[in-house]
mmCIF file of C-alpha atoms in Angstrom:
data_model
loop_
_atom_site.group_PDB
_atom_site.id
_atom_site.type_symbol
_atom_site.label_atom_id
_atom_site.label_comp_id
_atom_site.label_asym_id
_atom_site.label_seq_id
_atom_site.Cartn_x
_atom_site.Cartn_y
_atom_site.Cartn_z
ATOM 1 C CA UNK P 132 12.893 10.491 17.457
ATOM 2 C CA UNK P 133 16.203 8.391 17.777
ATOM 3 C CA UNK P 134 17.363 6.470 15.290
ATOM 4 C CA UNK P 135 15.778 2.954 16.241
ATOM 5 C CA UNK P 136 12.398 4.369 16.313
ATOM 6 C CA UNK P 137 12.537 5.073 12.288
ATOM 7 C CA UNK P 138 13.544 1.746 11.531
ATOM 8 C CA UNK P 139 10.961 0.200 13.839
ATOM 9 C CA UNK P 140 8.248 2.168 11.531
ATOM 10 C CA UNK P 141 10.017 0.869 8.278
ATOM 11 C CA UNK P 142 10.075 -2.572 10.073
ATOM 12 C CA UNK P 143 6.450 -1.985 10.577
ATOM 13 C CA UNK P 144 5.578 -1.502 7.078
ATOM 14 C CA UNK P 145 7.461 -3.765 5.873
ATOM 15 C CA UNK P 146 4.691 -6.283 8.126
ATOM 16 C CA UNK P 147 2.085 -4.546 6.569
ATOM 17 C CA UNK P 148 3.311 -6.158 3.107
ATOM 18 C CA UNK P 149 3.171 -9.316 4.875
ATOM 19 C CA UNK P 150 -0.761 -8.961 5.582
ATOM 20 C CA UNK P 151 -1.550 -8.700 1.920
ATOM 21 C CA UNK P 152 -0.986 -12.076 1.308
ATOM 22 C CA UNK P 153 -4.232 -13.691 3.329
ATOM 23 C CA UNK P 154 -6.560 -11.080 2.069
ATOM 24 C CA UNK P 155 -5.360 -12.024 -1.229
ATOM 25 C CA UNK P 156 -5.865 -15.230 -1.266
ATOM 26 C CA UNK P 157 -9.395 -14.365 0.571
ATOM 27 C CA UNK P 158 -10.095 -12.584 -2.571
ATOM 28 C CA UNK P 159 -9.524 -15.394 -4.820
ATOM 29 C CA UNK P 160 -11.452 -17.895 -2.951
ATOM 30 C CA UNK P 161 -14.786 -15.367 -3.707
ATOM 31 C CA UNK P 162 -14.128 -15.415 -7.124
ATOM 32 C CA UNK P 163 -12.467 -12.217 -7.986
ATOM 33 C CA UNK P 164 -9.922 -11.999 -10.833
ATOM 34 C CA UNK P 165 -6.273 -10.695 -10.545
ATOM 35 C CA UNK P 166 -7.062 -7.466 -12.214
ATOM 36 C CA UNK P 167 -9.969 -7.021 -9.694
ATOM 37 C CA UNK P 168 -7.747 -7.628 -6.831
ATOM 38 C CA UNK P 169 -4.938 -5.986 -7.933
ATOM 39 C CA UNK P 170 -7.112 -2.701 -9.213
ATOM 40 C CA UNK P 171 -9.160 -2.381 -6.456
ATOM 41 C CA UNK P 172 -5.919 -2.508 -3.847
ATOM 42 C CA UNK P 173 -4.282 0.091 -5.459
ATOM 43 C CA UNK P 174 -7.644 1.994 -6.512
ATOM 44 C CA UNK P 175 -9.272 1.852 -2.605
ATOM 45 C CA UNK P 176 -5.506 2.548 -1.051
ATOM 46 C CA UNK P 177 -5.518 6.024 -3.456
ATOM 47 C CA UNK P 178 -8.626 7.150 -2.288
ATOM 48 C CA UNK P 179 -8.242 6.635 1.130
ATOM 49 C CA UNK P 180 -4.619 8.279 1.271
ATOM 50 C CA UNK P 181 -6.174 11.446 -0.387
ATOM 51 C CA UNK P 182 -8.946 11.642 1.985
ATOM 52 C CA UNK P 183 -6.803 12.012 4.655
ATOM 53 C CA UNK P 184 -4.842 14.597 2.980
ATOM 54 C CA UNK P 185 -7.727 16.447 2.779
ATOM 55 C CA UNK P 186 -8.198 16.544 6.125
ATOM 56 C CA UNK P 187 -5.147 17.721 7.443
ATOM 57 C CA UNK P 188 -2.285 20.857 7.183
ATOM 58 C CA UNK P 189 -1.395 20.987 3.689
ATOM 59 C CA UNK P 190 2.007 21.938 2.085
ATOM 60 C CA UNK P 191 2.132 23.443 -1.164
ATOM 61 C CA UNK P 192 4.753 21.507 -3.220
ATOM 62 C CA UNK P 193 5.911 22.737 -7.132
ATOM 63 C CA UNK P 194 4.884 20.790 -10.391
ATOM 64 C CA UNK P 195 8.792 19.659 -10.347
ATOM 65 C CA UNK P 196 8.356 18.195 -6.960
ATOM 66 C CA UNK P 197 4.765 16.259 -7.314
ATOM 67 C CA UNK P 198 5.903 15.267 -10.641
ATOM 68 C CA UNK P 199 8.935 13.496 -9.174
ATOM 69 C CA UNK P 200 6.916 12.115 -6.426
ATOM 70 C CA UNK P 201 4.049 10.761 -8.604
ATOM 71 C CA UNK P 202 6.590 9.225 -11.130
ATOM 72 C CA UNK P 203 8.654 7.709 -7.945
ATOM 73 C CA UNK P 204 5.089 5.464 -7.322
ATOM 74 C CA UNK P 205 5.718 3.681 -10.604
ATOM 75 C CA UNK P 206 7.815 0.917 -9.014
ATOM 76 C CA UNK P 207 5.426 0.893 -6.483
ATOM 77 C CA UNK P 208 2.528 -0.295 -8.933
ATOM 78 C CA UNK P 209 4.833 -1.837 -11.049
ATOM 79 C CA UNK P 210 6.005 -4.454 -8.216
ATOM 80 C CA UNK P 211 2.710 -5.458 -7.574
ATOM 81 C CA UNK P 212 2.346 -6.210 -11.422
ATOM 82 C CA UNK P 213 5.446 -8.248 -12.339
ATOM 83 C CA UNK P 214 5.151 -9.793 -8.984
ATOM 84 C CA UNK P 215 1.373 -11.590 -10.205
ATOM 85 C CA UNK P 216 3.240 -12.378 -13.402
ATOM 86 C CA UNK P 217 5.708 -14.588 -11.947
ATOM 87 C CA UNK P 218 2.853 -16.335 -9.706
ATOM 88 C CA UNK P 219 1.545 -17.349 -13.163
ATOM 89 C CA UNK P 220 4.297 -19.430 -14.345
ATOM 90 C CA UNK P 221 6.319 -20.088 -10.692
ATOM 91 C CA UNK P 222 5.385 -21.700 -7.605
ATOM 92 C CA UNK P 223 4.165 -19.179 -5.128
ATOM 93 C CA UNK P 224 7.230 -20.392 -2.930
ATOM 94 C CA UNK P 225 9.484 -19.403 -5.305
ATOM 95 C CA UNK P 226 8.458 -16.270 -6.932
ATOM 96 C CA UNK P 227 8.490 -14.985 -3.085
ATOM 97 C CA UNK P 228 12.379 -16.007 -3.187
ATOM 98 C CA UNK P 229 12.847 -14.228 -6.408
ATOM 99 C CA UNK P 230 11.222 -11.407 -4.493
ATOM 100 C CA UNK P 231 13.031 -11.795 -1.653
ATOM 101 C CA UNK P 232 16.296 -10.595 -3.762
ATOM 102 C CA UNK P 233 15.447 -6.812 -3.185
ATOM 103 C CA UNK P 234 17.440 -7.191 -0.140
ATOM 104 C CA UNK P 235 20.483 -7.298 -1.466
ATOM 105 C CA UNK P 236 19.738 -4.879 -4.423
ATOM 106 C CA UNK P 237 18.522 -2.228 -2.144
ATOM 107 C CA UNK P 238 22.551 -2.301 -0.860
ATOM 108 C CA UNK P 239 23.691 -2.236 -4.375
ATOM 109 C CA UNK P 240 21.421 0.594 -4.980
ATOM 110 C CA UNK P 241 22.603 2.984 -2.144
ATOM 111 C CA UNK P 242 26.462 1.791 -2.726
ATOM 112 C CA UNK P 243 25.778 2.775 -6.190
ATOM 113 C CA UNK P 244 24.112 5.960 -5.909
ATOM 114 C CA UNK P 245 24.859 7.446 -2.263
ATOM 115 C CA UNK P 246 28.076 5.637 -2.378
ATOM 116 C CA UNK P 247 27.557 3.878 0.792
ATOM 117 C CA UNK P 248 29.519 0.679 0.694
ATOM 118 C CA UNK P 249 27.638 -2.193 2.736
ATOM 119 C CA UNK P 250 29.375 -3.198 6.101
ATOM 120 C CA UNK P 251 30.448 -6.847 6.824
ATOM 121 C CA UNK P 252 27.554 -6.624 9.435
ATOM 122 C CA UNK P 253 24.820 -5.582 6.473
ATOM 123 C CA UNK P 254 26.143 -8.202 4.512
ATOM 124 C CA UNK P 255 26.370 -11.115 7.020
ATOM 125 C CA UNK P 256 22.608 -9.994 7.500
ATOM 126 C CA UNK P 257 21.489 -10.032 4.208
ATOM 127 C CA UNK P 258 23.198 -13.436 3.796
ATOM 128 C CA UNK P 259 21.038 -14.469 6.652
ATOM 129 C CA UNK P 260 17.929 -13.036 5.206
ATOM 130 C CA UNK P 261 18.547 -14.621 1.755
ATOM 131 C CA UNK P 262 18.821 -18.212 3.637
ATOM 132 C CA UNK P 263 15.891 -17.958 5.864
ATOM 133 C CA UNK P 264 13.460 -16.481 3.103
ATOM 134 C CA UNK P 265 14.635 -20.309 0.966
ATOM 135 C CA UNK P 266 13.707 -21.667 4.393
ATOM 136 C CA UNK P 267 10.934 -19.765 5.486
ATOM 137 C CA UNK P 268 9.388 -20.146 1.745
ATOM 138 C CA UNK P 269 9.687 -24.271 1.883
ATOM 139 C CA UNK P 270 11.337 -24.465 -1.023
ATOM 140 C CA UNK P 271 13.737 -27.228 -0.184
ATOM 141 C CA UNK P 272 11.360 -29.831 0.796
ATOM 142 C CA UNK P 273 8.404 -29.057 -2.064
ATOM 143 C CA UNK P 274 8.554 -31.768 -4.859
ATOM 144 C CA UNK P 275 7.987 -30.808 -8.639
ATOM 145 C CA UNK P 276 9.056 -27.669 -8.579
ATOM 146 C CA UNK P 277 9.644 -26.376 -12.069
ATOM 147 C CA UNK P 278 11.463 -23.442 -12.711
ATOM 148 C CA UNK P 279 10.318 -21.031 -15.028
ATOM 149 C CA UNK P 280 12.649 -18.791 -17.014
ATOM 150 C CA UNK P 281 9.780 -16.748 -17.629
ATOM 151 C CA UNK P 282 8.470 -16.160 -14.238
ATOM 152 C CA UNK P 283 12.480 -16.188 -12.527
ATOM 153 C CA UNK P 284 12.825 -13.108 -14.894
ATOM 154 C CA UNK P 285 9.284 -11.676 -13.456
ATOM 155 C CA UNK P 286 10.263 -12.008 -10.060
ATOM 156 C CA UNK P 287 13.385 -10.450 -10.691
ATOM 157 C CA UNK P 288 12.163 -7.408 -12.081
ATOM 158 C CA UNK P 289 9.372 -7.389 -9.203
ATOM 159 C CA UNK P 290 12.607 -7.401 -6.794
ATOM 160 C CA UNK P 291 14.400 -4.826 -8.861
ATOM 161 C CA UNK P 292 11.054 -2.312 -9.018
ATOM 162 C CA UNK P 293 10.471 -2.865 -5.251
ATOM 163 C CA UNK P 294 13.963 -2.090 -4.147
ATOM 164 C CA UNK P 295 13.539 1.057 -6.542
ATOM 165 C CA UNK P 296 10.428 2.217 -4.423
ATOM 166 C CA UNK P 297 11.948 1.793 -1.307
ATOM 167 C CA UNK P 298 15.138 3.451 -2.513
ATOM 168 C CA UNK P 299 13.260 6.560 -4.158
ATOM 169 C CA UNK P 300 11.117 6.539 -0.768
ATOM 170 C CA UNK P 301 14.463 7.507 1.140
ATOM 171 C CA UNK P 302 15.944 9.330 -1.549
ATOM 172 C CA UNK P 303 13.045 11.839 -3.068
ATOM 173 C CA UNK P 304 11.287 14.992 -1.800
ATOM 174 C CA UNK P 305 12.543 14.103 1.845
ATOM 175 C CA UNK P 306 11.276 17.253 3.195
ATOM 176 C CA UNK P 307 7.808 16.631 2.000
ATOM 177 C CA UNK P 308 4.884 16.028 4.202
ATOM 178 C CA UNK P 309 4.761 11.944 4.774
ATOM 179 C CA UNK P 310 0.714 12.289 4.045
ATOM 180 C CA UNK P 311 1.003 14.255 0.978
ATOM 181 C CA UNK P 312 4.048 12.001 -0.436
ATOM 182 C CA UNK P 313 2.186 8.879 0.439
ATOM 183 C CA UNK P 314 -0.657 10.048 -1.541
ATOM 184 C CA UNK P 315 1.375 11.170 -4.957
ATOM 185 C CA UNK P 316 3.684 7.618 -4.515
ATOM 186 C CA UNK P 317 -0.067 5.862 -4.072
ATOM 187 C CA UNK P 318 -1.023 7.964 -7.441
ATOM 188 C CA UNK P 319 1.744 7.228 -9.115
ATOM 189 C CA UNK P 320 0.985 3.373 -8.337
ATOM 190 C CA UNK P 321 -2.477 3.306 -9.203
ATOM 191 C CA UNK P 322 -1.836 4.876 -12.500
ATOM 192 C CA UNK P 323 0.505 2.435 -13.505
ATOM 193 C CA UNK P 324 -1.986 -0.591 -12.437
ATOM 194 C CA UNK P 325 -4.665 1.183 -14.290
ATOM 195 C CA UNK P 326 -2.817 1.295 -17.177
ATOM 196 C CA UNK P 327 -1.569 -2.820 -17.947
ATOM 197 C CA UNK P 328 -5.056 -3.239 -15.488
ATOM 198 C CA UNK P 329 -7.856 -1.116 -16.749
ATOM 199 C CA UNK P 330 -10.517 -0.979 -14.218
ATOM 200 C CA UNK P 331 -13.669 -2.144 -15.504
ATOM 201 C CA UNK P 332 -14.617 -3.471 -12.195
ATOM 202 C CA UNK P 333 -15.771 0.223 -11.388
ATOM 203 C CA UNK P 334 -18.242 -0.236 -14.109
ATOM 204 C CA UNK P 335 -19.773 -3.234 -12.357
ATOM 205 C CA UNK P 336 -21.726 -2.132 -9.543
ATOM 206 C CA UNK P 337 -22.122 -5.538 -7.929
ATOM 207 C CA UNK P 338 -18.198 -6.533 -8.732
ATOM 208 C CA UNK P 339 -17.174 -3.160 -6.774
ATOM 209 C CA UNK P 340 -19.549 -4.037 -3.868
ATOM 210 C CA UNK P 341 -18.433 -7.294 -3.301
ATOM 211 C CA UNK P 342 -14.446 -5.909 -3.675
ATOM 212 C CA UNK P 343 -15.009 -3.134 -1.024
ATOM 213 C CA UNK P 344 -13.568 -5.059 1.807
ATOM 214 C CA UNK P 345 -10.679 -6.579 0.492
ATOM 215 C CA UNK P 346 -10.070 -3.813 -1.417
ATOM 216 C CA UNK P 347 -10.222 -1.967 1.594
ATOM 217 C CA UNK P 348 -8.008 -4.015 3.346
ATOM 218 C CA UNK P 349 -5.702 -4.543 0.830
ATOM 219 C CA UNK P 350 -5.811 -0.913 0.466
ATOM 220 C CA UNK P 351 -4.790 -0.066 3.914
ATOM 221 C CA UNK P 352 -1.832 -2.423 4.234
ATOM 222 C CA UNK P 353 -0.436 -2.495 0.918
ATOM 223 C CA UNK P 354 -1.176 1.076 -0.314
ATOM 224 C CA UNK P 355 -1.680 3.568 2.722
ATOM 225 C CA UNK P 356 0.340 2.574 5.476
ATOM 226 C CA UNK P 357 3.484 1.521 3.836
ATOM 227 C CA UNK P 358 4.438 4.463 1.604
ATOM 228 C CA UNK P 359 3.519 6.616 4.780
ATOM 229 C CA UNK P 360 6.012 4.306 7.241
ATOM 230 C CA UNK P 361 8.578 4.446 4.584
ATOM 231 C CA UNK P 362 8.408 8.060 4.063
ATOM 232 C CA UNK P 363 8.983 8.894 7.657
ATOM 233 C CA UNK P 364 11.384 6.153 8.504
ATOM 234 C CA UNK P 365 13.362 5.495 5.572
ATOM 235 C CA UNK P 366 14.913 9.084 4.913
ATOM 236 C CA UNK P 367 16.265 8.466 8.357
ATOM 237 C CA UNK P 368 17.901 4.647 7.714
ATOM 238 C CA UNK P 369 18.739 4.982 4.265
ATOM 239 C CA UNK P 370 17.636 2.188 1.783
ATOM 240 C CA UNK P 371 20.176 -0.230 2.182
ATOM 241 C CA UNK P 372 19.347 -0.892 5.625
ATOM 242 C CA UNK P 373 15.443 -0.153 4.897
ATOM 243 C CA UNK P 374 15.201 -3.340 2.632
ATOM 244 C CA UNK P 375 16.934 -5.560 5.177
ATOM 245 C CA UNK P 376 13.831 -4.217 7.337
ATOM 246 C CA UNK P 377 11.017 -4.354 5.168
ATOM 247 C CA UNK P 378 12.494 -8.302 5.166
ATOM 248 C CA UNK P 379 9.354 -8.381 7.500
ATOM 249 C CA UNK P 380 7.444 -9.613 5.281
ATOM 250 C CA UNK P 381 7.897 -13.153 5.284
ATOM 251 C CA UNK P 382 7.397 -13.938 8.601
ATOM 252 C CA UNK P 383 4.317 -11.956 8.673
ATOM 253 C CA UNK P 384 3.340 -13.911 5.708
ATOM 254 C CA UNK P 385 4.118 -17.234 7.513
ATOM 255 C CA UNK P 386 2.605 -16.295 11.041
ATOM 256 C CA UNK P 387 -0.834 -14.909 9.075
ATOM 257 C CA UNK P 388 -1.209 -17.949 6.910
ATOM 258 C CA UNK P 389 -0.527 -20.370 9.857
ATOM 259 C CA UNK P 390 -3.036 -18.301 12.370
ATOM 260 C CA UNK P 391 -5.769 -16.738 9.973
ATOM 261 C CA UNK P 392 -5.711 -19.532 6.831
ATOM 262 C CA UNK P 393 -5.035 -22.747 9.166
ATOM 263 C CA UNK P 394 -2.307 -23.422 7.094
ATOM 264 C CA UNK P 395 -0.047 -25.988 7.673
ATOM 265 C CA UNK P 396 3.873 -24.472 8.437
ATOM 266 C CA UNK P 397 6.695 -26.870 8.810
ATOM 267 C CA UNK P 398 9.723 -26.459 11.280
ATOM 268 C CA UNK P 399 12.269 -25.287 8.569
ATOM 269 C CA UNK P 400 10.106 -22.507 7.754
ATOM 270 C CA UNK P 401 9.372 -21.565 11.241
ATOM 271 C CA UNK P 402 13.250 -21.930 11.396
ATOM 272 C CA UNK P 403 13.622 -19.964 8.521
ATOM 273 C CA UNK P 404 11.100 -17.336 9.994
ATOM 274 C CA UNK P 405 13.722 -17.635 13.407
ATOM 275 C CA UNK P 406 16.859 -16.875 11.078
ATOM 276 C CA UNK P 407 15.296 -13.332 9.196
ATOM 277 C CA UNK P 408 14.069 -12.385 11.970
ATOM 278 C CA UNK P 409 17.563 -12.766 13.564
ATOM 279 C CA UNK P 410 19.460 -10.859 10.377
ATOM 280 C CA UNK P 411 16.901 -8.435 10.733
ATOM 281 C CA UNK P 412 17.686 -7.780 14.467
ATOM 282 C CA UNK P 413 21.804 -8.592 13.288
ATOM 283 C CA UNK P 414 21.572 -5.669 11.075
ATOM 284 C CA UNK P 415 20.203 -2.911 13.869
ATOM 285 C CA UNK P 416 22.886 -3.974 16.503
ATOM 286 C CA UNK P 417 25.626 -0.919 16.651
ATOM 287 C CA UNK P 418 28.318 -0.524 18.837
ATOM 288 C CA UNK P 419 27.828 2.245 22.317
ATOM 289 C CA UNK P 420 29.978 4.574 20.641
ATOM 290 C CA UNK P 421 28.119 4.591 16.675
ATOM 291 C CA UNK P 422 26.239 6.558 14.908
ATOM 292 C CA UNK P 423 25.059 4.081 12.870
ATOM 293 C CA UNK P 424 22.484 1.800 12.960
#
């Protein structure tokens, strides 16, 4: 595949991210609790990443290497966690800002570590993305907004563990079968939830009925098909660029809660959606004569 085709399918998983949102909130409205939610995501995600490993070619892969890979899913579940912390003391508008900062920490991660310096292009996009997400989140024109020190420092870390899954995702075990390494990141995730979460909702027959489809769904687009995009694209674009794409989110978010919730979305956020969607698109353009994305 060329070169554009990997970072459509990081692109695309980064939209999958941006699905989560509406189920979520689906979830709530029924009654379930955050653990619940959260649990059952990762939980239902697990299980269905390992049943398709089961059916298909398998590639034997050393204690060293699963170990690696399973440990590499800690941000993974970790993100998810510090992410609901800062929703409990922040405005969901801004803890998705805070959030939002993994963009330019994903650069700072591959400058530090692959020693790939960001171009003026990468950085006039993630300048871009960093405005439209303030846009695109309504946080300008939202009265009493309190900030948090609390929940700035939980969103912070969530952006900090999320760039660190996307950057292992590109960095780890490249040669591994996408499958397989989507199912040991997905373990690796669902251990850690398990662990601040414990999962008594699998001990409550007519809890884990009622969570089977939004677990399911929440499942498939937060736990299966992004850790499988990212470990076939991102290998391929690197993580600095990766995070600009996986800056899909928000406009995902934005076009779901508009067309699925009926939720009201002002023209600075659709603006805002306009602007990533242009740093996104900013940060792909190369010259006829580069290599380089």
């Amino acid at each position: 595949m060329k070169l554009w085709h990997y970072a459509v399918i990081v692109f695309l998983g980064g939209c999958c991210y941006g699905i989560l949102s509406t189920f979520v909130k689906l979830a709530y409205t029924a009654g379930f609790t955050v653990s619940a939610v959260t649990g059952g995501q990762y939980f239902f995600g697990a299980v269905l990443t390992w049943l398709v490993v089961v059916f298909t070619k398998k590639k034997k892969l050393t204690r060293i290497q699963t170990s690696k890979l399973i440990l590499s899913g800690v941000p993974f579940g970790l993100t998810g966690i510090f992410y609901y912390q800062a929703l409990q003391t922040l405005n969901a508008s801004l803890a998705i800002v805070f959030l939002f900062q993994f963009v330019w920490i994903g650069a700072l991660l591959e400058w530090l570590f692959h020693k790939k310096r960001p171009t003026k292009r990468k950085l006039t996009s993630i300048v871009l993305l960093l405005i439209g997400s303030v846009l695109a989140a309504n946080v300008l024109f939202q009265e009493h907004m309190a900030l948090s020190w609390l929940g700035s420092f939980w969103g912070m870390l969530a952006a900090l563990t999320f760039s660190s899954f996307v950057f292992l995702s590109s960095s780890v075990e490249k040669a591994a079968p996408p499958i397989l390494k989507s199912a040991l990141l997905s373990t690796g995730g669902v251990l850690t939830v398990f662990i601040v979460f414990p999962p008594s909702f699998l001990l409550d027959l007519d809890v884990f009925m009622g969570l089977i489809p939004y677990g399911l769904a929440l499942g498939i687009f937060g736990v299966v098909l992004p850790p499988l995009l990212f470990s076939i694209g991102m290998p391929h674009v690197g993580s600095g660029l990766g995070t600009i794409l996986t800056a899909s989110e928000l406009p995902v978010v934005i076009a779901m809660s508009s067309l699925v919730l009926a939720e009201p979305i002002s023209l600075p956020q659709w603006i805002g959606v306009t602007i990533i969607l242009g740093g996104i698109v900013s940060s792909n353009l190369r010259s006829e004569n580069s290599n380089k994305l």
